[in-house]
GROMACS .gro file of C-alpha atoms in nm:
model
  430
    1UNK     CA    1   1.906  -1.589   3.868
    2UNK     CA    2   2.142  -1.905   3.995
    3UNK     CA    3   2.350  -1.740   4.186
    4UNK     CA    4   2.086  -1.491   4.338
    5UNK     CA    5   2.322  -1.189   4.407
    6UNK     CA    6   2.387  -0.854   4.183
    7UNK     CA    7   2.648  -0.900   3.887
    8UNK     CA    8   2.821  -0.601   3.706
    9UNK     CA    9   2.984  -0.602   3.366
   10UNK     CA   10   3.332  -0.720   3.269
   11UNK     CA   11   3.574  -0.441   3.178
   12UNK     CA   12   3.497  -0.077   3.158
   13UNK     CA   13   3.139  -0.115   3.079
   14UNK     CA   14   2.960   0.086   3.389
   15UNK     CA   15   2.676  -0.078   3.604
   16UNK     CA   16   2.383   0.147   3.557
   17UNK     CA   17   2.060   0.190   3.801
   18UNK     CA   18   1.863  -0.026   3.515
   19UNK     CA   19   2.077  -0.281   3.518
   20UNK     CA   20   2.040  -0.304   3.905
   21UNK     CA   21   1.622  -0.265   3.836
   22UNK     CA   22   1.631  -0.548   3.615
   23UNK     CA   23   1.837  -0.758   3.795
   24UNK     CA   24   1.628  -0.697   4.084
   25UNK     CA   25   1.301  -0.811   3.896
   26UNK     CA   26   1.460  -1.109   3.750
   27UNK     CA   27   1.481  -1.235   4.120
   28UNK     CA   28   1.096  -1.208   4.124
   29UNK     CA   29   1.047  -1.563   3.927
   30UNK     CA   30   0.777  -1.766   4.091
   31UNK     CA   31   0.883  -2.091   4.166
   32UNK     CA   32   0.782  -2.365   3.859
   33UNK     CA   33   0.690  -2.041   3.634
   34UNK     CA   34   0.789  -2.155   3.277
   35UNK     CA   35   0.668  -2.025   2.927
   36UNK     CA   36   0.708  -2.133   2.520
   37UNK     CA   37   1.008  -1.956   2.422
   38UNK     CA   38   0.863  -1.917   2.091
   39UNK     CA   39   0.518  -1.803   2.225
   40UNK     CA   40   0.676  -1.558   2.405
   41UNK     CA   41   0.919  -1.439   2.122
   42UNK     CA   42   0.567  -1.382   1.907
   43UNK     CA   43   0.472  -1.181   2.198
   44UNK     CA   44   0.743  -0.977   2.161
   45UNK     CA   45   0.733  -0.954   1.774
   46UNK     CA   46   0.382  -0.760   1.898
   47UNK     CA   47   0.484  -0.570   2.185
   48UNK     CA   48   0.844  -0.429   2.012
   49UNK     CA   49   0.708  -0.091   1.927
   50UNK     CA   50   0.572  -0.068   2.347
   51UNK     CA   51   0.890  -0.223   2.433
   52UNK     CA   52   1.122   0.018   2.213
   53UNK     CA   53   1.364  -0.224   2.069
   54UNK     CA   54   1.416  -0.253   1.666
   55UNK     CA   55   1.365  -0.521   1.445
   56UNK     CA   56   1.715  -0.629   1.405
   57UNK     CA   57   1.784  -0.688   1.765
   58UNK     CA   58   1.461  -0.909   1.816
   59UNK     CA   59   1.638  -1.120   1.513
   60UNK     CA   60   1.988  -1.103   1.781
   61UNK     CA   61   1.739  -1.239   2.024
   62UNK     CA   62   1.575  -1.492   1.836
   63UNK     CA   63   1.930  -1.629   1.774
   64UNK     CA   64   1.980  -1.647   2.173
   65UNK     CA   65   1.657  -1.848   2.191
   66UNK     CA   66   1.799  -2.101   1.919
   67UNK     CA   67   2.068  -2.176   2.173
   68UNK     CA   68   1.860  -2.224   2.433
   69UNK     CA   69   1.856  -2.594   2.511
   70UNK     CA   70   1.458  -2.624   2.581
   71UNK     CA   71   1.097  -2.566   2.442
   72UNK     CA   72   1.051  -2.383   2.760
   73UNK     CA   73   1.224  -2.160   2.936
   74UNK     CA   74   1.231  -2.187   3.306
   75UNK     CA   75   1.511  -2.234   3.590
   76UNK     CA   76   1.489  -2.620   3.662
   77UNK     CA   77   1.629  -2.581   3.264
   78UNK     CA   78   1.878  -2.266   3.342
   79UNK     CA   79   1.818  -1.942   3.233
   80UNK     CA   80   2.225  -1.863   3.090
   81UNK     CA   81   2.299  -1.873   2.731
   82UNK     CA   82   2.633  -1.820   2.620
   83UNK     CA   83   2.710  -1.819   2.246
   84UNK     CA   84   3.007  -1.661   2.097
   85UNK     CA   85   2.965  -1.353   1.901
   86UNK     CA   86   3.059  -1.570   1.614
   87UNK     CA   87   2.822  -1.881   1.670
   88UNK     CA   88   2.526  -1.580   1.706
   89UNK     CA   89   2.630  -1.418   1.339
   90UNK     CA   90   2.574  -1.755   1.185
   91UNK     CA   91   2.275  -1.766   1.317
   92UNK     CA   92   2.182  -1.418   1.232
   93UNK     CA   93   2.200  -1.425   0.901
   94UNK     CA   94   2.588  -1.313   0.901
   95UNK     CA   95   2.506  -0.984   1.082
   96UNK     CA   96   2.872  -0.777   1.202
   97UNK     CA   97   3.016  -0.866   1.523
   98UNK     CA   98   2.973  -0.486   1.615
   99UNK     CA   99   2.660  -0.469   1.489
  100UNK     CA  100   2.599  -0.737   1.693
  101UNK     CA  101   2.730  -0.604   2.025
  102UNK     CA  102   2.564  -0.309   1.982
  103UNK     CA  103   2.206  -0.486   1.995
  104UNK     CA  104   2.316  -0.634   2.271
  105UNK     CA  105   2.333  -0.344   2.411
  106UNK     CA  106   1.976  -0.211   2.335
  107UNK     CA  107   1.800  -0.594   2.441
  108UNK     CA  108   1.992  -0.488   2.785
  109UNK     CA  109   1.888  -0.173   2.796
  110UNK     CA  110   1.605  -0.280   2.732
  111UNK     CA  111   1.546  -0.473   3.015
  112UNK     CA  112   1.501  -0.798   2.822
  113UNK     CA  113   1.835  -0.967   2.874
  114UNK     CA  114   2.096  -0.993   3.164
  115UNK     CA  115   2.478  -0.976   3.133
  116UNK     CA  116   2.591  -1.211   3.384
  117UNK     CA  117   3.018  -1.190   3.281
  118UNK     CA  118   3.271  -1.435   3.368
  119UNK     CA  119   3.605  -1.307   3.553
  120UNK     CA  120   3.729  -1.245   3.214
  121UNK     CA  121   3.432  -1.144   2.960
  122UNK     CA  122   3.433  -1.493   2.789
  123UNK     CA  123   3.087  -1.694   2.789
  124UNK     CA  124   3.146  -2.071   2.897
  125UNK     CA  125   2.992  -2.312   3.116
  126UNK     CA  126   3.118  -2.486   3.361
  127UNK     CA  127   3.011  -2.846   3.452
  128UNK     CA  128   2.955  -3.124   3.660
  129UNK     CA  129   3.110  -3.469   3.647
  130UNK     CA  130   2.820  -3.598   3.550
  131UNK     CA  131   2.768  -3.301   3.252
  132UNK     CA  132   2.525  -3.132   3.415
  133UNK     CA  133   2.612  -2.737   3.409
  134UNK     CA  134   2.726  -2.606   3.754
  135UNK     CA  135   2.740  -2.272   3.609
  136UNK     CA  136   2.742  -2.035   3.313
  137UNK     CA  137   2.863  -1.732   3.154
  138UNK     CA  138   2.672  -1.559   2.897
  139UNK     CA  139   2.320  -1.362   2.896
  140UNK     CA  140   2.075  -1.458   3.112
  141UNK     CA  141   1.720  -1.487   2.980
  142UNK     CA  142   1.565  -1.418   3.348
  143UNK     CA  143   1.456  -1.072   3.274
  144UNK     CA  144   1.206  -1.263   2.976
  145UNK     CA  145   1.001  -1.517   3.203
  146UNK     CA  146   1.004  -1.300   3.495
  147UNK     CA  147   0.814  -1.017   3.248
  148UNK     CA  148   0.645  -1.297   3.071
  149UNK     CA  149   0.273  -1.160   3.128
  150UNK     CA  150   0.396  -0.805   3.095
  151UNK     CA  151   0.506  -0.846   2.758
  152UNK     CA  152   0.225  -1.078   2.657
  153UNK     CA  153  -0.032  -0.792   2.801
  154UNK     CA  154   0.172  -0.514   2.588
  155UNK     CA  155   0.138  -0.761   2.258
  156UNK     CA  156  -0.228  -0.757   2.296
  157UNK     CA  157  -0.278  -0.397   2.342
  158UNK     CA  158  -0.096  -0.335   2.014
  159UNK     CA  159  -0.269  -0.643   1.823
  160UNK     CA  160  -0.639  -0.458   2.007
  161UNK     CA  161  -0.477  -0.086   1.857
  162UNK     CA  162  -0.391  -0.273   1.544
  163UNK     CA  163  -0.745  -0.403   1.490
  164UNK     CA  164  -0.894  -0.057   1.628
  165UNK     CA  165  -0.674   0.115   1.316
  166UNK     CA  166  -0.776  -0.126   1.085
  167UNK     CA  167  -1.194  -0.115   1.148
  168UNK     CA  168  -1.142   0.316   1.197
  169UNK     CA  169  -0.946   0.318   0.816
  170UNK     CA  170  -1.234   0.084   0.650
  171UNK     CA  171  -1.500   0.318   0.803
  172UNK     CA  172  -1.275   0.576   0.671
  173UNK     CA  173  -1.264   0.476   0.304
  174UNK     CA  174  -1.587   0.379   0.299
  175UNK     CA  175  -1.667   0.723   0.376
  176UNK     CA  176  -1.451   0.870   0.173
  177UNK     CA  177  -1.602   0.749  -0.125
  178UNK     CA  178  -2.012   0.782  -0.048
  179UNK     CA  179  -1.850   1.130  -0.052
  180UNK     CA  180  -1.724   1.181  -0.370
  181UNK     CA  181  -1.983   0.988  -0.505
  182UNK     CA  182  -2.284   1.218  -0.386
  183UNK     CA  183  -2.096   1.520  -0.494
  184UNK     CA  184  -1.984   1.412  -0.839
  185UNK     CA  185  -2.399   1.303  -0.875
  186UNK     CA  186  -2.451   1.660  -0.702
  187UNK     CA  187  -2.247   1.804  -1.000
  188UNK     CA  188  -2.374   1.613  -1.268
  189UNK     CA  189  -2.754   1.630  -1.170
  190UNK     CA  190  -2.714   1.988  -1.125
  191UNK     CA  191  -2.818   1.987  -0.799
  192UNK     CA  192  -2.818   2.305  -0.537
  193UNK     CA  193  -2.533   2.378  -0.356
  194UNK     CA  194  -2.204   2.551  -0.363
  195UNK     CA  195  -2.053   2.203  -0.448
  196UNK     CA  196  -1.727   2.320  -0.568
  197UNK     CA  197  -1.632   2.453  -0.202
  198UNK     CA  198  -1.784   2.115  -0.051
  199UNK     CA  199  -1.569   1.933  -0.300
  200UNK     CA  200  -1.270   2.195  -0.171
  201UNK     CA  201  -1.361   2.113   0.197
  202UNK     CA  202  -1.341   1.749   0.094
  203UNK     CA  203  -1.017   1.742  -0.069
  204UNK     CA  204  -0.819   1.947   0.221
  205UNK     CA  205  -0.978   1.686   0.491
  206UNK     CA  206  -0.860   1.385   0.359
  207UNK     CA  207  -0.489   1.536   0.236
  208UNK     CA  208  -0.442   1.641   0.574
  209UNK     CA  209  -0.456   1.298   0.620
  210UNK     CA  210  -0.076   1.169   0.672
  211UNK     CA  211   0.020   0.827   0.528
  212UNK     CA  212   0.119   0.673   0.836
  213UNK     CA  213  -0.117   0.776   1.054
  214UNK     CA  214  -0.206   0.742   1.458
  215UNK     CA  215  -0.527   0.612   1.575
  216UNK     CA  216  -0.639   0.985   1.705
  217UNK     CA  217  -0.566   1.125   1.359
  218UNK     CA  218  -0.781   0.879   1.156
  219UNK     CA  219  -1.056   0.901   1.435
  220UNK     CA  220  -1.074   1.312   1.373
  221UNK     CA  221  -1.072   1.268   1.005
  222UNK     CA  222  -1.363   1.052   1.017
  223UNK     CA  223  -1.552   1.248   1.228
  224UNK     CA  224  -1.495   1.537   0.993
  225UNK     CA  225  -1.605   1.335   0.711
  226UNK     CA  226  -1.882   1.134   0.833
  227UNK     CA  227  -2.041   1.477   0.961
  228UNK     CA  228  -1.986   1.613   0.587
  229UNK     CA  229  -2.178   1.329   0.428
  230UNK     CA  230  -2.489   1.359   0.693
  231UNK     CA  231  -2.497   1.742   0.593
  232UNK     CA  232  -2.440   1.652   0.240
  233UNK     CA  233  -2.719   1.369   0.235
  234UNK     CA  234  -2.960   1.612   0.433
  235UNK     CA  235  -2.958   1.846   0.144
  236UNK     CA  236  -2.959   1.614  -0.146
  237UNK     CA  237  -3.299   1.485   0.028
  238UNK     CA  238  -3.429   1.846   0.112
  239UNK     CA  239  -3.375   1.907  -0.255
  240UNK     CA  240  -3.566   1.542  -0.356
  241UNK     CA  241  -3.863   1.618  -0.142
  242UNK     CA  242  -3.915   1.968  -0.296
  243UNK     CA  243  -3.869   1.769  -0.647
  244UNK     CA  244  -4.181   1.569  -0.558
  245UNK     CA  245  -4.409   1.801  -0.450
  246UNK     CA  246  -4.355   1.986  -0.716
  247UNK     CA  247  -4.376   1.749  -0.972
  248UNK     CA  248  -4.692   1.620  -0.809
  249UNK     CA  249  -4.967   1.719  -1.022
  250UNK     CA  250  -5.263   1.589  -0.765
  251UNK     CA  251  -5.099   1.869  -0.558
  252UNK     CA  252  -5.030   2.145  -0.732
  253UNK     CA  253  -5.311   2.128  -0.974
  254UNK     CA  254  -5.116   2.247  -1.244
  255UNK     CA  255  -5.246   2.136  -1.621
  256UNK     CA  256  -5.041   1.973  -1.862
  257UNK     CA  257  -5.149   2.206  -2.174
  258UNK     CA  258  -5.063   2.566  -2.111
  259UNK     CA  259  -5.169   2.841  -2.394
  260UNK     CA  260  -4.903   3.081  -2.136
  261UNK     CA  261  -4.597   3.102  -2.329
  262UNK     CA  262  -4.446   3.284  -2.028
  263UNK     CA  263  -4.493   3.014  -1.768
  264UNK     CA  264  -4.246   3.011  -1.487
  265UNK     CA  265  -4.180   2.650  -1.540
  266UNK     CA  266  -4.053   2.717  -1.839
  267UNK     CA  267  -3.868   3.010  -1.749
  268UNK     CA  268  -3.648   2.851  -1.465
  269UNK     CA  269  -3.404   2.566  -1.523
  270UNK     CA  270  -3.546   2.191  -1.514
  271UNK     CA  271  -3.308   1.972  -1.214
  272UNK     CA  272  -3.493   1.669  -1.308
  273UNK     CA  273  -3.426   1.666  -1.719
  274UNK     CA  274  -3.070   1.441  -1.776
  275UNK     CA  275  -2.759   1.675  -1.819
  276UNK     CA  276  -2.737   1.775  -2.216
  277UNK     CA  277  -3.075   1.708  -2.320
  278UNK     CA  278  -3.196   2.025  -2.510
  279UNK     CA  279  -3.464   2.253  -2.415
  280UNK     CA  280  -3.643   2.305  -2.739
  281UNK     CA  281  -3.864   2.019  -2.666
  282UNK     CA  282  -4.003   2.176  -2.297
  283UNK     CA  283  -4.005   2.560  -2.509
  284UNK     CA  284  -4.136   2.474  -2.867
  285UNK     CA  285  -4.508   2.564  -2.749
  286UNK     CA  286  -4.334   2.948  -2.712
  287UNK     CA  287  -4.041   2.909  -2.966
  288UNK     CA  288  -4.278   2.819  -3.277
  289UNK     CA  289  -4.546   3.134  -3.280
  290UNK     CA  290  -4.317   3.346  -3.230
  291UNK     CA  291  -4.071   3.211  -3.539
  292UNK     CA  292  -4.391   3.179  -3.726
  293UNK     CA  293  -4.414   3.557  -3.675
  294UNK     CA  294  -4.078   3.620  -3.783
  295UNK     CA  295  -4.158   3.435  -4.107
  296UNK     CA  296  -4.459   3.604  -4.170
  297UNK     CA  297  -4.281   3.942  -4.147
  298UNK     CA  298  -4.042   3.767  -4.373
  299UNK     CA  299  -3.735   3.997  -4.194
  300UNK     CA  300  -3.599   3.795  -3.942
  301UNK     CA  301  -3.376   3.460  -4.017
  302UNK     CA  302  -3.093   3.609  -3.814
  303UNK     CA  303  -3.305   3.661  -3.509
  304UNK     CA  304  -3.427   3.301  -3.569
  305UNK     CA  305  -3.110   3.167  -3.524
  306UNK     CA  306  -3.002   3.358  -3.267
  307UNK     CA  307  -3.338   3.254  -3.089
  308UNK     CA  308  -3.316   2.874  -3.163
  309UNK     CA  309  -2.930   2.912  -3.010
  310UNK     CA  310  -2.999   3.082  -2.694
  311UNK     CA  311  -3.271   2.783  -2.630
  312UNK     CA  312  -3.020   2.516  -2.718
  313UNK     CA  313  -2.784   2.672  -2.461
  314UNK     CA  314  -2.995   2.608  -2.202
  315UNK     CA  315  -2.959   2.234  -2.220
  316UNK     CA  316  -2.648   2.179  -2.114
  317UNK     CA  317  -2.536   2.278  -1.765
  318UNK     CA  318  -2.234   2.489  -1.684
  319UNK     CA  319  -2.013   2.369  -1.385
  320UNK     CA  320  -1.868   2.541  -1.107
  321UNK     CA  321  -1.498   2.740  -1.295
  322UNK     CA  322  -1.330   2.617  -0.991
  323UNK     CA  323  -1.430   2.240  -1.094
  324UNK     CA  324  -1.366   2.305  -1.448
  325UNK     CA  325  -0.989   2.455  -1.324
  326UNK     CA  326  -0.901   2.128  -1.128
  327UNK     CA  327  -1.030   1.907  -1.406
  328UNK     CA  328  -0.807   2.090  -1.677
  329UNK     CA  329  -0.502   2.236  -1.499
  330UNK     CA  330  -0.362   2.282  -1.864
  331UNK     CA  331  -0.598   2.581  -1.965
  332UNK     CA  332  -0.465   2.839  -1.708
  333UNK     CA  333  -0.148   2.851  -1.878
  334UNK     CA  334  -0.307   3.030  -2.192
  335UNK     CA  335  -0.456   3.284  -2.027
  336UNK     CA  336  -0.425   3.684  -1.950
  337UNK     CA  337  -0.068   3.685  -1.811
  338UNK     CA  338  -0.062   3.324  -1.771
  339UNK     CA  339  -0.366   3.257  -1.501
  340UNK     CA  340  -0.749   3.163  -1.485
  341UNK     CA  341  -0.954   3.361  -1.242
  342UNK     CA  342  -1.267   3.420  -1.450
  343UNK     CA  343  -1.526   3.292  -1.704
  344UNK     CA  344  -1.375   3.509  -1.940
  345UNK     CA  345  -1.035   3.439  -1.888
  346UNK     CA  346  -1.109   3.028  -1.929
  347UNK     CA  347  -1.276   3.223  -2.261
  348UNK     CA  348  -1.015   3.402  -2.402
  349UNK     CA  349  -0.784   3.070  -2.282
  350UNK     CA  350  -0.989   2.883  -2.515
  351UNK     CA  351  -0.991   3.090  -2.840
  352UNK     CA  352  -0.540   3.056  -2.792
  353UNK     CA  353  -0.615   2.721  -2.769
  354UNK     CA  354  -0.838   2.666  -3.042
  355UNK     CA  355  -0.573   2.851  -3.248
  356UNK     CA  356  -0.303   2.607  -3.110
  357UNK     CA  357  -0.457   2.259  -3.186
  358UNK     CA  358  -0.611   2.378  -3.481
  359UNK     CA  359  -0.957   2.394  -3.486
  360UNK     CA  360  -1.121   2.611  -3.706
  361UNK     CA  361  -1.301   2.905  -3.598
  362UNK     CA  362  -1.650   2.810  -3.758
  363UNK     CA  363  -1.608   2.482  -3.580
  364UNK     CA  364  -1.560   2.673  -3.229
  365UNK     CA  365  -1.850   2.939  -3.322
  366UNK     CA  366  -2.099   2.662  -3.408
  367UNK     CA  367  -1.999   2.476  -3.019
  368UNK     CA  368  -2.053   2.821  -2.873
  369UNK     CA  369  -2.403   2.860  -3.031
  370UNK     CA  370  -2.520   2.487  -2.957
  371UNK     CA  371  -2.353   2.404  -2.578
  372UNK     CA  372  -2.304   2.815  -2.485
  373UNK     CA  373  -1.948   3.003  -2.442
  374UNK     CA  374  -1.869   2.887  -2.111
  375UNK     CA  375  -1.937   2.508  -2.175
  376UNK     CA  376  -1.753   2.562  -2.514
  377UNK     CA  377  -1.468   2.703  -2.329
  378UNK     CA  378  -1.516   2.372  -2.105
  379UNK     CA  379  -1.518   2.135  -2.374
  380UNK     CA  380  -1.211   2.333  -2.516
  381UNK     CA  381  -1.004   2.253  -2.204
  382UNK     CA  382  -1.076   1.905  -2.194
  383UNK     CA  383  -0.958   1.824  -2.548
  384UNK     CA  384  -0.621   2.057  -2.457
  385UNK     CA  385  -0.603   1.770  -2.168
  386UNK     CA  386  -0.653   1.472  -2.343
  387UNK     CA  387  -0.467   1.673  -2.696
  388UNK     CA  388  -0.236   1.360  -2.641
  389UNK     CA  389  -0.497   1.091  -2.755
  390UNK     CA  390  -0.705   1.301  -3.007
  391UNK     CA  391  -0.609   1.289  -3.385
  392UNK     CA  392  -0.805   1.573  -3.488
  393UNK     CA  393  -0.950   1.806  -3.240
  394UNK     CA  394  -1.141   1.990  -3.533
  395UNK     CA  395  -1.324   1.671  -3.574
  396UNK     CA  396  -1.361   1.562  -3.261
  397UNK     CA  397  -1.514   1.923  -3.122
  398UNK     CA  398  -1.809   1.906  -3.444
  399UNK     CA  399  -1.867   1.555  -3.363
  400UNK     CA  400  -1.929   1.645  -2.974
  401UNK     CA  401  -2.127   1.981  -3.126
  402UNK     CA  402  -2.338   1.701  -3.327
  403UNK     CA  403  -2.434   1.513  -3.036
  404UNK     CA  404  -2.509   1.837  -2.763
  405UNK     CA  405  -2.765   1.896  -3.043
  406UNK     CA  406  -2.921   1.585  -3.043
  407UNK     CA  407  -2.901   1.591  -2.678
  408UNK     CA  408  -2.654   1.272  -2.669
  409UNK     CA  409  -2.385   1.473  -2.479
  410UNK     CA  410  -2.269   1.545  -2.157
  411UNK     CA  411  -1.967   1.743  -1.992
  412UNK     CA  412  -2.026   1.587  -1.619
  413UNK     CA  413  -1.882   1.263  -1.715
  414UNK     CA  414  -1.609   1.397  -1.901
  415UNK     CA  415  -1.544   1.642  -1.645
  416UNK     CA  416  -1.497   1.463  -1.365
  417UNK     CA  417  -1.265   1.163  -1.528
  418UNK     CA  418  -1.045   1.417  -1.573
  419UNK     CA  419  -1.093   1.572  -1.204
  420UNK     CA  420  -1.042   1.207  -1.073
  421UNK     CA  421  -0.748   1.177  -1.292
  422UNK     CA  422  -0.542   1.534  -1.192
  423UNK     CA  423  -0.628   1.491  -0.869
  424UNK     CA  424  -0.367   1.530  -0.639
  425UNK     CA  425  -0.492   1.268  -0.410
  426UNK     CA  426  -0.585   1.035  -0.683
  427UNK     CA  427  -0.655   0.705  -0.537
  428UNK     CA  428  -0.765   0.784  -0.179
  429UNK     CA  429  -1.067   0.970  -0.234
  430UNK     CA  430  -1.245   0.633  -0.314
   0.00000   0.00000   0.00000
């Protein structure tokens, strides 16, 4: 500071012990030190949130810089400003005269400016007779150079924290969706698993997720996740090794024709056939003798049917009701007293509304014989979602019947649009 002593504020504004601190640092200006004003106000742009002023009084001190006679602030060029309150609203976009006093206040507090009053409060300048300035009244930018490296160390560990945020949320989506991608193939490949409680465990880690959040938060979250996709991936590849050594036929020896209608491989659900292809094909060997018998005996075209059903029901794979229940929020409202907690409540949902939307009841029998009553009852909740954009759900629930019995039909896909879509985190699960 010029005059190198202490200076308290005009009127009945109290001197404080930070006012005293700051003053005292402000003496602490090596000799020839000088820095960009404008550099420097960038540097504070960076460092504000360190610094704990607001936005609108670095804008109050950007108009103090315009004053400021130099490029570069140092004391060969003085270190006083002193606009008036009204000069600085111009140049502040028209911001209040109290509004401007009162981030005065804060840049002071702040330790960032230094109130250096004339014997009555106005800012002036006094000068030489040659116009050079003898002395000033106003706010004296000291306080900035002397805390010129301070402030431009605190911009760069925010810019660093920034950047850390930034690389930490990338790695985070990026997660986030190699995720829900292996669980929705999980789901539709009918892989092993409880994957409706992985999905679960999914969901609540990345809602617990706040929108704005710290560095610490994001770095937990990812943990969380990125251990939930190794343990995911480990099991999809357990399950893809046992796949090929069973399917090996060098290895197992096993024969491709096989008089043993009651083969295990037949007995136990295929993973590796697409979702809705039908099962007649792997089970005609069994299913024709024994029709052929029923023919012969000439007593049994009821059985038959019932027969050829049961084997088309096995072609299409039923998902987890919890799945089904976040995919169609809609259905649990027709159930007993208004809820969903079982297959055959999500049953009994579906024949209200099959009533409702008017399908027929031989058109809701026939799905039940060709996809099975739970997938039926699936099928049924998805059309009461998308009711909005379907003419005729009669028609629409034979022509999906038509093509689970050609095997052109799958509920995975359909299922988890809508999943994606009712999702309360839609959008941030990648």
């Amino acid at each position: 500071m010029e005059s190198g002593s202490v200076t308290t504020p005009f009127g009945r504004r109290p001197m404080t012990f930070g006012m005293l601190a700051s003053q005292a640092a402000a003496r602490n200006i090596e000799p020839g030190q000088s820095i960009d004003k404008w550099k420097l106000y960038r540097a504070l742009c960076e460092a504000r949130p360190l610094l704990g002023v607001t936005d609108r009084a670095l804008a109050i001190l950007n108009a103090l810089l315009s004053f400021y006679p130099k490029g570069e602030i140092s004391e060969d060029n003085g270190l006083v400003v002193f606009p008036s309150n009204a000069q600085l609203s111009l140049r502040a976009h028209g911001m209040a005269e109290q509004t401007i006093r009162r981030h005065l206040a804060s840049l002071i507090e702040a330790g960032l400016l230094i109130r250096k009053d004339s014997p009555n409060g106005k800012r002036y300048a006094r000068k030489e007779q040659g116009g050079e300035l003898r002395e000033a009244f106003g706010f004296s930018l000291a306080p900035l150079l002397a805390r010129a490296e301070e402030i431009e160390r605190l911009a760069a560990e925010v810019v660093a924290e920034r950047l850390h945020l930034q690389r930490l949320r990338e790695r985070l989506t990026l997660c986030r969706r190699d995720v829900a991608k292996l669980i929705e193939m999980a789901l539709e490949e009918g892989a092993a698993g409880d994957w409706s409680a992985i999905h679960l465990h999914f969901r609540n880690a990345v809602e617990r997720l706040p929108r704005s959040a710290s560095v610490e938060q994001v770095a937990a979250t990812l943990d969380e996740l990125e251990l939930l996709r190794e343990e995911i991936v480990n099991q999809l590849e357990m399950q893809v090794k046992t796949r090929n050594q069973g399917g090996n036929a060098q290895r197992t020896e096993r024969h491709i024709q096989n008089s043993n209608s009651q083969c295990t491989s037949e007995l136990e659900p295929s993973f590796e056939t697409k979702q809705g292809a039908r099962s007649d094909d792997r089970s005609a060997g069994r299913a024709e003798p024994i029709a052929q018998i029923h023919i012969d005996e000439r007593k049994n075209e009821h059985v038959s049917r019932a027969h050829a059903a049961s084997a088309t029901n096995g072609g299409l794979k039923s998902f987890p009701l919890g799945l089904v229940l976040q995919a169609c929020p809609e259905i649990a409202a027709y159930g007993p007293q208004g809820s969903v907690g079982t297959w055959r409540d999500l049953m009994a949902a579906a024949v209200v509304v099959r009533s409702m939307l008017g399908v027929s009841p031989s058109a809701y029998e026939e799905a039940c014989e060709i996809m099975g009553p739970e997938n039926a009852a699936t099928v049924m909740a998805c059309v009461l979602e998308r009711a909005g954009h379907i003419n005729s759900a009669g028609g629409y629930l034979r022509d999906l019947t038509r093509r689970a019995e050609k095997g052109e039909f799958a509920i995975g896909p359909m299922l988890m649009a809508l999943a994606r879509a009712n999702s309360p985190i839609r959008g941030k699960t990648g």
